JSON list of C-alpha atoms in Angstrom, two decimals:
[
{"chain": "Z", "resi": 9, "resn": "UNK", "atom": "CA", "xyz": [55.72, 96.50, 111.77]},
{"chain": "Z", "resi": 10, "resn": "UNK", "atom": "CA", "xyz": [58.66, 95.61, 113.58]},
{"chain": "Z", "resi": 11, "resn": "UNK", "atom": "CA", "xyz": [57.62, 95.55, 116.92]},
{"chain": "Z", "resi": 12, "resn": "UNK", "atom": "CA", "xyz": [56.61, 99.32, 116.69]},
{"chain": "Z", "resi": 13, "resn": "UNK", "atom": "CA", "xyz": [59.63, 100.01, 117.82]},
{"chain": "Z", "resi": 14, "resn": "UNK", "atom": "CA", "xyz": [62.38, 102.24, 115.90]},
{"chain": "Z", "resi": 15, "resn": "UNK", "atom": "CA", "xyz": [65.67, 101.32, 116.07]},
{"chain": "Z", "resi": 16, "resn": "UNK", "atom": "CA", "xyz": [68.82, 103.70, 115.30]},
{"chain": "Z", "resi": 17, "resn": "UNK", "atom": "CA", "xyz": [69.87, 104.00, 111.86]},
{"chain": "Z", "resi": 18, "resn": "UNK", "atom": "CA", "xyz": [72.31, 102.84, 110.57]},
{"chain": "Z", "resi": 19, "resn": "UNK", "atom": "CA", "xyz": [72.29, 99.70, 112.61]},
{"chain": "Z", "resi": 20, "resn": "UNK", "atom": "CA", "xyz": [74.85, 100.51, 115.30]},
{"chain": "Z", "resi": 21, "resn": "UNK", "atom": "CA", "xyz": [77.32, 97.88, 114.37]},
{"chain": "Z", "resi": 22, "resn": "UNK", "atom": "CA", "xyz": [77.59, 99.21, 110.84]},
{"chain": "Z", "resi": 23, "resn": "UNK", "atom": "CA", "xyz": [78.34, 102.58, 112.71]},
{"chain": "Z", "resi": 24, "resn": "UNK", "atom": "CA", "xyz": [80.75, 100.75, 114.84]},
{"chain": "Z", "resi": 25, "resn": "UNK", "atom": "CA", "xyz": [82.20, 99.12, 111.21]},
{"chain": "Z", "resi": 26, "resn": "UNK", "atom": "CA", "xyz": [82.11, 102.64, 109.25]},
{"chain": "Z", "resi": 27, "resn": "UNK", "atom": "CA", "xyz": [84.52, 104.39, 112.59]},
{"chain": "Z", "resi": 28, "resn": "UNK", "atom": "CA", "xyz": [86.99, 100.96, 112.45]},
{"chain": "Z", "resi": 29, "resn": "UNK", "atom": "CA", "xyz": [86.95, 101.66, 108.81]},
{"chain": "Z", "resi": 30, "resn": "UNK", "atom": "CA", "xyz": [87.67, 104.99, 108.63]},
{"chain": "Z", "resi": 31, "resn": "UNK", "atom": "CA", "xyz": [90.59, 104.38, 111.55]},
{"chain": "Z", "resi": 32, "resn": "UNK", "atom": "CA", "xyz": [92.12, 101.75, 109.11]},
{"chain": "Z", "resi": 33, "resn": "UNK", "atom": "CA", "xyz": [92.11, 104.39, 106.37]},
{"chain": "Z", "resi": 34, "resn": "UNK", "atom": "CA", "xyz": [94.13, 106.62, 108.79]},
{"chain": "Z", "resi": 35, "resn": "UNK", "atom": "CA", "xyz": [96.50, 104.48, 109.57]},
{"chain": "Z", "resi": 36, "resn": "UNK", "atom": "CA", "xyz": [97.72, 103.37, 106.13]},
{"chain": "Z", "resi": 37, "resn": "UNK", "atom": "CA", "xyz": [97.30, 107.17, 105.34]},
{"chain": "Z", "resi": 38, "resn": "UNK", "atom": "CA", "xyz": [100.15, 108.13, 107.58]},
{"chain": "Z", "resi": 39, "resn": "UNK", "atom": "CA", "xyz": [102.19, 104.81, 106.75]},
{"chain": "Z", "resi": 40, "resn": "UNK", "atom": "CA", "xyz": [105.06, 102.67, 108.20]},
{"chain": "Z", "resi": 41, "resn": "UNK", "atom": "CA", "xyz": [108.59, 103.20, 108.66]},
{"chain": "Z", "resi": 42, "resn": "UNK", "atom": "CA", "xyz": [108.79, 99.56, 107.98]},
{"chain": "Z", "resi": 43, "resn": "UNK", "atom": "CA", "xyz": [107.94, 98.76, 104.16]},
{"chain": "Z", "resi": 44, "resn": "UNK", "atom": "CA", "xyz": [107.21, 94.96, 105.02]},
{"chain": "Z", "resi": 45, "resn": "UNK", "atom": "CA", "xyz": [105.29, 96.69, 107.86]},
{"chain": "Z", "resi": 46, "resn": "UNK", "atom": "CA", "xyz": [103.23, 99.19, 105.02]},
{"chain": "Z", "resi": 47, "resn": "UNK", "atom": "CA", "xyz": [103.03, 96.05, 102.43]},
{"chain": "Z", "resi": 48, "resn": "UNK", "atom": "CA", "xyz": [100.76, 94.29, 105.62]},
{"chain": "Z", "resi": 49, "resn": "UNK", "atom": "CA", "xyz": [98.69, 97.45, 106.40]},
{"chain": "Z", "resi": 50, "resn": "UNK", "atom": "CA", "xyz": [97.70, 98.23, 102.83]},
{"chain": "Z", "resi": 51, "resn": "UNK", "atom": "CA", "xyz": [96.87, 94.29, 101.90]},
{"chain": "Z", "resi": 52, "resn": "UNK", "atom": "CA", "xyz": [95.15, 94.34, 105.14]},
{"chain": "Z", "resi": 53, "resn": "UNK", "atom": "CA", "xyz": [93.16, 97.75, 104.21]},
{"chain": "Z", "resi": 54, "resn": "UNK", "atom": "CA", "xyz": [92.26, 95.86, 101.25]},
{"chain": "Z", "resi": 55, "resn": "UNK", "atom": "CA", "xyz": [91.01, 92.30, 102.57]},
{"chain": "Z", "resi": 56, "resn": "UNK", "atom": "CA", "xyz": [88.69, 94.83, 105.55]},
{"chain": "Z", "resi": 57, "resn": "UNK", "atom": "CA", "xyz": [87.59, 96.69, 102.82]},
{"chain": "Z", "resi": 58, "resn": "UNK", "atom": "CA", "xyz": [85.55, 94.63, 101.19]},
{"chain": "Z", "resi": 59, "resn": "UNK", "atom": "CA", "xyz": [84.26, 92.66, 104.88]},
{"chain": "Z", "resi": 60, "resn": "UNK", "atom": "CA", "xyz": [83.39, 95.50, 105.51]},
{"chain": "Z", "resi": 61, "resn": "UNK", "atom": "CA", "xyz": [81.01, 96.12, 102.54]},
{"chain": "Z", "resi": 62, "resn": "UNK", "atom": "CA", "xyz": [79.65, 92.34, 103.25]},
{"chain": "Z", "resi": 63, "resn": "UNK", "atom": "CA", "xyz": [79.11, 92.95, 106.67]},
{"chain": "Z", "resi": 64, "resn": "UNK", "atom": "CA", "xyz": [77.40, 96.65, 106.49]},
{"chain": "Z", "resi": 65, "resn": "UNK", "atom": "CA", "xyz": [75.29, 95.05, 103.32]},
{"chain": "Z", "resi": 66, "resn": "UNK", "atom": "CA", "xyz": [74.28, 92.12, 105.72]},
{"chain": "Z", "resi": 67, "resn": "UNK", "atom": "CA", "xyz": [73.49, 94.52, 108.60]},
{"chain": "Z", "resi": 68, "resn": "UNK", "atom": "CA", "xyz": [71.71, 97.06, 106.74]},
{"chain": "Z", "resi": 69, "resn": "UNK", "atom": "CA", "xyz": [69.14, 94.43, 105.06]},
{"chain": "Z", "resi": 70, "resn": "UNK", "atom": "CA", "xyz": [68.72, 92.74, 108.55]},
{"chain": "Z", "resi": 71, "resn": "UNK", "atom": "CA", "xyz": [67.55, 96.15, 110.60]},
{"chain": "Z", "resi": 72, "resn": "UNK", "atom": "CA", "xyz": [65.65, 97.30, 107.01]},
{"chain": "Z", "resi": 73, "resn": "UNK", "atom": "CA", "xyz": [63.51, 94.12, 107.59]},
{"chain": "Z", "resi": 74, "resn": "UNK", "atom": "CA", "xyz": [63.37, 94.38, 111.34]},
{"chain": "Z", "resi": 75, "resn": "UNK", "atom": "CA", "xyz": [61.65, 97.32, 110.88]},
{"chain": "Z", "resi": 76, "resn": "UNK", "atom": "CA", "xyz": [59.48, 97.31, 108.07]},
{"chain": "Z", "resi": 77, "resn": "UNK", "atom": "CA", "xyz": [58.35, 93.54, 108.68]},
{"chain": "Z", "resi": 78, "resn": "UNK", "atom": "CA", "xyz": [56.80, 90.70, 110.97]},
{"chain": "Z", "resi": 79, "resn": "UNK", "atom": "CA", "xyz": [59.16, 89.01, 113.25]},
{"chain": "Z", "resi": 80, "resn": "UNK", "atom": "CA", "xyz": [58.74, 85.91, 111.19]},
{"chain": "Z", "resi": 81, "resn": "UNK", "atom": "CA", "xyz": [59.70, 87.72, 107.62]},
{"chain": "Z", "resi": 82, "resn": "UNK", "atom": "CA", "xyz": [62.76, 89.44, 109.60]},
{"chain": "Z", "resi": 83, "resn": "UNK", "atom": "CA", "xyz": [63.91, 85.96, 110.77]},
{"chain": "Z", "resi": 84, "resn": "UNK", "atom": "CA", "xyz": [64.18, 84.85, 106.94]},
{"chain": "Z", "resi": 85, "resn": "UNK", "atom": "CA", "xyz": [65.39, 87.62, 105.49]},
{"chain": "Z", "resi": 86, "resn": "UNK", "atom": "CA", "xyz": [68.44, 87.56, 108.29]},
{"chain": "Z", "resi": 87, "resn": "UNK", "atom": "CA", "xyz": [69.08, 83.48, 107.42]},
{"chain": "Z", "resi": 88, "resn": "UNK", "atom": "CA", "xyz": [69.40, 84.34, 104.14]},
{"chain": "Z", "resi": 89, "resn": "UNK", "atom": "CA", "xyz": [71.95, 86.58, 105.24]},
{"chain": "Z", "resi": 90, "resn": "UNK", "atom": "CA", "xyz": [75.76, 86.03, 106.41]},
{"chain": "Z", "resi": 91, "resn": "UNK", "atom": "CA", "xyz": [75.87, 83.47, 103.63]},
{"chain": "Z", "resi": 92, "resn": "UNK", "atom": "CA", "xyz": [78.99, 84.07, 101.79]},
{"chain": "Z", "resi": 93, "resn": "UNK", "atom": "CA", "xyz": [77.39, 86.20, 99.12]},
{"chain": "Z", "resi": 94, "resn": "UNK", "atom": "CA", "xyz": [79.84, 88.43, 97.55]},
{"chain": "Z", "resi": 95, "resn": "UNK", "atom": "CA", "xyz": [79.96, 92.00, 96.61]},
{"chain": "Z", "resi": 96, "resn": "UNK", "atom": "CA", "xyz": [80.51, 92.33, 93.13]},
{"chain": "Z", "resi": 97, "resn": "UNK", "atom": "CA", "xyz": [78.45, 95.06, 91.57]},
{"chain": "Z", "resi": 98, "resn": "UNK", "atom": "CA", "xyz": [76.59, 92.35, 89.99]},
{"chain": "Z", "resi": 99, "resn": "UNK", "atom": "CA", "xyz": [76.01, 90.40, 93.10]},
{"chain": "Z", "resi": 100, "resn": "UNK", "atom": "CA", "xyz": [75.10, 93.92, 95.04]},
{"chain": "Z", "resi": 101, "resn": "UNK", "atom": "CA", "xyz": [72.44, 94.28, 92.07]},
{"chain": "Z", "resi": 102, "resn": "UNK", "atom": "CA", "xyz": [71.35, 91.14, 92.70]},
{"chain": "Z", "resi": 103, "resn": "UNK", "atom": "CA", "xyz": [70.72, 91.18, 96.17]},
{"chain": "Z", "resi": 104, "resn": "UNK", "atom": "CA", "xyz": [69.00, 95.08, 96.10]},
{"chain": "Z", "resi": 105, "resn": "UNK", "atom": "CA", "xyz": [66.83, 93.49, 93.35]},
{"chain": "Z", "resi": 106, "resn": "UNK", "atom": "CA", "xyz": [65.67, 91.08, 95.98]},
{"chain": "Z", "resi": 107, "resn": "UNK", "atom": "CA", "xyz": [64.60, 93.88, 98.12]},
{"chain": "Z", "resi": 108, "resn": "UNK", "atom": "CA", "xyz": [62.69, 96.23, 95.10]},
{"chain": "Z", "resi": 109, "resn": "UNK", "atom": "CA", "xyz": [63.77, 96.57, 91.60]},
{"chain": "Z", "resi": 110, "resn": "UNK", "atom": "CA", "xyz": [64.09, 99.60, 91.54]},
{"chain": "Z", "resi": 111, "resn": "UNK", "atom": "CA", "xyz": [66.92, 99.76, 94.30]},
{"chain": "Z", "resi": 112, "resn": "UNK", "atom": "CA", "xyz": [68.87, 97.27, 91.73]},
{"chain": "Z", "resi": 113, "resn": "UNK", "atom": "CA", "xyz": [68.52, 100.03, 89.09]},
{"chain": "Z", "resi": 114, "resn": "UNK", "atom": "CA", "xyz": [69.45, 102.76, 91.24]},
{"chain": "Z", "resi": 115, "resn": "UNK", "atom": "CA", "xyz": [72.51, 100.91, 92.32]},
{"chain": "Z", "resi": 116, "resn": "UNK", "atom": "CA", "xyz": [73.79, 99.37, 88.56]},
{"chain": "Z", "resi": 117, "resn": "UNK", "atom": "CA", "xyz": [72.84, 103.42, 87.26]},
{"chain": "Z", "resi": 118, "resn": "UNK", "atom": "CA", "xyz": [75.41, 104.98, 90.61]},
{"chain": "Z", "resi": 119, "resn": "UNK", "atom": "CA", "xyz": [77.44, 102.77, 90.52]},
{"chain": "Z", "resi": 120, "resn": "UNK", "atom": "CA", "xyz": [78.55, 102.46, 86.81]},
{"chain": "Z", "resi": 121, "resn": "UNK", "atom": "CA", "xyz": [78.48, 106.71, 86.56]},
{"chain": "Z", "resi": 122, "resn": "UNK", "atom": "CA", "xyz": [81.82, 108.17, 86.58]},
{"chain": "Z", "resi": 123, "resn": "UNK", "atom": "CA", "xyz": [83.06, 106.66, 83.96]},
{"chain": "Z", "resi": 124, "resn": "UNK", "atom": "CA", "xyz": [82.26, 103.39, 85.93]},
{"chain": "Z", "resi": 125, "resn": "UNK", "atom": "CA", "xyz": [84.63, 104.16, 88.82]},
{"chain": "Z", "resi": 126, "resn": "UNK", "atom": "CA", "xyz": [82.90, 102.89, 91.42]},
{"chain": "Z", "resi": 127, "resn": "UNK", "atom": "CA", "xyz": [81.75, 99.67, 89.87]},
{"chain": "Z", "resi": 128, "resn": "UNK", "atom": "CA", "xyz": [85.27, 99.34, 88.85]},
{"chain": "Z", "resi": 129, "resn": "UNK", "atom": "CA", "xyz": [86.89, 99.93, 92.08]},
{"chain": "Z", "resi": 130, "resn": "UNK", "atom": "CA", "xyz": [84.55, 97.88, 93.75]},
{"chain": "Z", "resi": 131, "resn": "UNK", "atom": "CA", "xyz": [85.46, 94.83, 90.92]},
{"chain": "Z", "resi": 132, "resn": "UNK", "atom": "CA", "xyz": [89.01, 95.45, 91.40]},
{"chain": "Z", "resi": 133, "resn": "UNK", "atom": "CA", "xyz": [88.34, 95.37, 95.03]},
{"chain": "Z", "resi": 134, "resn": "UNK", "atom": "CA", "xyz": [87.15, 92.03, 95.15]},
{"chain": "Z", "resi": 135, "resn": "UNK", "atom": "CA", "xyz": [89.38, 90.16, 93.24]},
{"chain": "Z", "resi": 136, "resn": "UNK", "atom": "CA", "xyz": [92.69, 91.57, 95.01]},
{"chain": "Z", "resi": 137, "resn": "UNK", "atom": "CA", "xyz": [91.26, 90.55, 98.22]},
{"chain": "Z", "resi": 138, "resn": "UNK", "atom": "CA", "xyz": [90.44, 87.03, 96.96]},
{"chain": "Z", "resi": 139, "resn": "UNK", "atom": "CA", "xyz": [93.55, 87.18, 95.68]},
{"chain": "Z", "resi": 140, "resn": "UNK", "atom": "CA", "xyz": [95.42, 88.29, 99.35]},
{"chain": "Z", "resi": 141, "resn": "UNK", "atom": "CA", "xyz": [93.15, 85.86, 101.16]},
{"chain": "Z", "resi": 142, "resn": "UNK", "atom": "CA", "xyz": [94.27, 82.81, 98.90]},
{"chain": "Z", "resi": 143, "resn": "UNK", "atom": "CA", "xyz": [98.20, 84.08, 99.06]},
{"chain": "Z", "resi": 144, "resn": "UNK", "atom": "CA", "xyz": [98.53, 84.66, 95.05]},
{"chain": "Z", "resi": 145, "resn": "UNK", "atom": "CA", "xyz": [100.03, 87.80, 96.21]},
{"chain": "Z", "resi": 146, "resn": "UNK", "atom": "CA", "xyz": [98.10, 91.07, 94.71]},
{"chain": "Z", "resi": 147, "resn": "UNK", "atom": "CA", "xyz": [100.03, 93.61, 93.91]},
{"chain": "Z", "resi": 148, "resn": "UNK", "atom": "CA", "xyz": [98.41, 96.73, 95.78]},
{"chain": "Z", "resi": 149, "resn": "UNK", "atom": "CA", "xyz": [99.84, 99.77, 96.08]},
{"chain": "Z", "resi": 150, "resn": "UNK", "atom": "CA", "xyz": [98.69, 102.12, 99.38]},
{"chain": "Z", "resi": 151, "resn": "UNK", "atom": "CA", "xyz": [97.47, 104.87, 96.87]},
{"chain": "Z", "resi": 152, "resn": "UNK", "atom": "CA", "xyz": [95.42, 102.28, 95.38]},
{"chain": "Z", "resi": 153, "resn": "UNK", "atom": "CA", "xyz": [94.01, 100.40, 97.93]},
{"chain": "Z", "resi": 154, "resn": "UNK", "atom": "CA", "xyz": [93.20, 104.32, 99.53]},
{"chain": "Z", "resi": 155, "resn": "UNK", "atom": "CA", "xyz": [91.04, 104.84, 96.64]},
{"chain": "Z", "resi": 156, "resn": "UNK", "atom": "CA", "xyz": [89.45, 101.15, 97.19]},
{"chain": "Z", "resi": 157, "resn": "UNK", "atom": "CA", "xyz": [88.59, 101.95, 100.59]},
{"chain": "Z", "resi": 158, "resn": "UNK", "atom": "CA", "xyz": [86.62, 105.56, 100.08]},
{"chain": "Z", "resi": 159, "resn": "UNK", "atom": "CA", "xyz": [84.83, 103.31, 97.18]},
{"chain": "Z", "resi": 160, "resn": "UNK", "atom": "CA", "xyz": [83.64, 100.70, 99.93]},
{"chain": "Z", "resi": 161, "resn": "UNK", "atom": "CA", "xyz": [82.86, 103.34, 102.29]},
{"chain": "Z", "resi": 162, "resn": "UNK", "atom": "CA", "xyz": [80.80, 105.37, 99.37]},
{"chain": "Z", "resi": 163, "resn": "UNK", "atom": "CA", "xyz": [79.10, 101.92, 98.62]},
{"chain": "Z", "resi": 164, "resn": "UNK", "atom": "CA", "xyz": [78.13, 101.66, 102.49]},
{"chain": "Z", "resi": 165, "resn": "UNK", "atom": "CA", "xyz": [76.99, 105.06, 102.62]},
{"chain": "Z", "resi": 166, "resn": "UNK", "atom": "CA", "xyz": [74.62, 104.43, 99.34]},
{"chain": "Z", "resi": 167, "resn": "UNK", "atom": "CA", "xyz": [72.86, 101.12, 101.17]},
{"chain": "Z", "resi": 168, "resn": "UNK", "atom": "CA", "xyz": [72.70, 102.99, 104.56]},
{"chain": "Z", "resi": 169, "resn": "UNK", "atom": "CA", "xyz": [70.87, 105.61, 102.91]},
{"chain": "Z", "resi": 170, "resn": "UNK", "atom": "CA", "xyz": [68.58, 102.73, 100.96]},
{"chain": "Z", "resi": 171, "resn": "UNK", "atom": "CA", "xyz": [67.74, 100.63, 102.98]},
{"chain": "Z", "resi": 172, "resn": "UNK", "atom": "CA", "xyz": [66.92, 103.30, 105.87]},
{"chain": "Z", "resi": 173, "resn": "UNK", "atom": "CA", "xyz": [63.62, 102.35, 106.72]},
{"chain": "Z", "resi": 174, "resn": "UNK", "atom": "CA", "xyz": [62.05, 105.85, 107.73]},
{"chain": "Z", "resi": 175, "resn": "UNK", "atom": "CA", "xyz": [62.71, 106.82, 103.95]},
{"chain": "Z", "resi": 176, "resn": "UNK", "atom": "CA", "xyz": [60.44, 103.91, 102.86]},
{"chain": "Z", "resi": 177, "resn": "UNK", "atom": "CA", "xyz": [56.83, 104.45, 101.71]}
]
């Protein structure tokens, strides 16, 4: 379906998200002279972070279903999208279940292995950036929000590989 054409995978803005990412990560890596300065980057790490699961989660699901559906089914599925939908692990269960079931079980079994470290780093994740966005003032600490960040890029990399539609049957 999808036009019979193939489009690159990942979706190239999730590519263009993943490099920004990854540039973020270096730049809180090597710090600030300036703690105020380091205080900003890491809380900032932390807030992109977790956009940037929402928007590579958002991205993904739009080019699966550009390519392995009609035109009219991709146009739904991408309405649906954009939506304000967290990322919770719950709420990524949720929306994988939407796709196939099995996805959902995939993710809730990955995700809560290691002793749960990714499900809890995602959790924690969350609620310090709602936390930064609504100026409670989370405490985060650039070790922490380092580990944060290789979570939501190992969450990304899990839905890229997914949702890539050439692995589909």
């Amino acid at each position: 379906m999808g036009g019979g054409r193939h489009a690159p995978w990942p979706p190239l803005d999730v590519h263009s998200r993943r490099l920004d990412h990854l540039q973020l990560i270096s730049v809180v890596e090597k710090g600030a002279d300036d703690p105020d300065v380091q205080g900003a980057l890491v809380r900032y790490l932390v807030v992109r972070s977790a956009g940037f699961v929402e928007a590579s989660r958002d991205a993904l699901a739009a080019g699966h279903a550009q390519e392995q559906s009609s035109p009219r089914v991709h146009a739904r599925v991408k309405s649906g999208l954009s939506t304000g939908l967290g990322v919770r692990p719950a709420q990524l269960k949720d929306f994988l279940n939407t796709f196939d079931p099995d996805w959902a079980t995939d993710f809730a079994g990955w995700s809560s292995g290691e002793d749960g470290r990714v499900s809890g780093d995602l959790g924690a994740l969350v609620d310090a950036r709602k936390k930064i966005a609504h100026g409670v003032g989370a405490k985060v600490g650039k070790e922490q929000a380092l580990r944060w960040a290789a979570t939501a890029t190992k969450v990304v990399d899990w839905l890229t590989l997914r949702m890539d539609p050439s692995k589909q049957a």
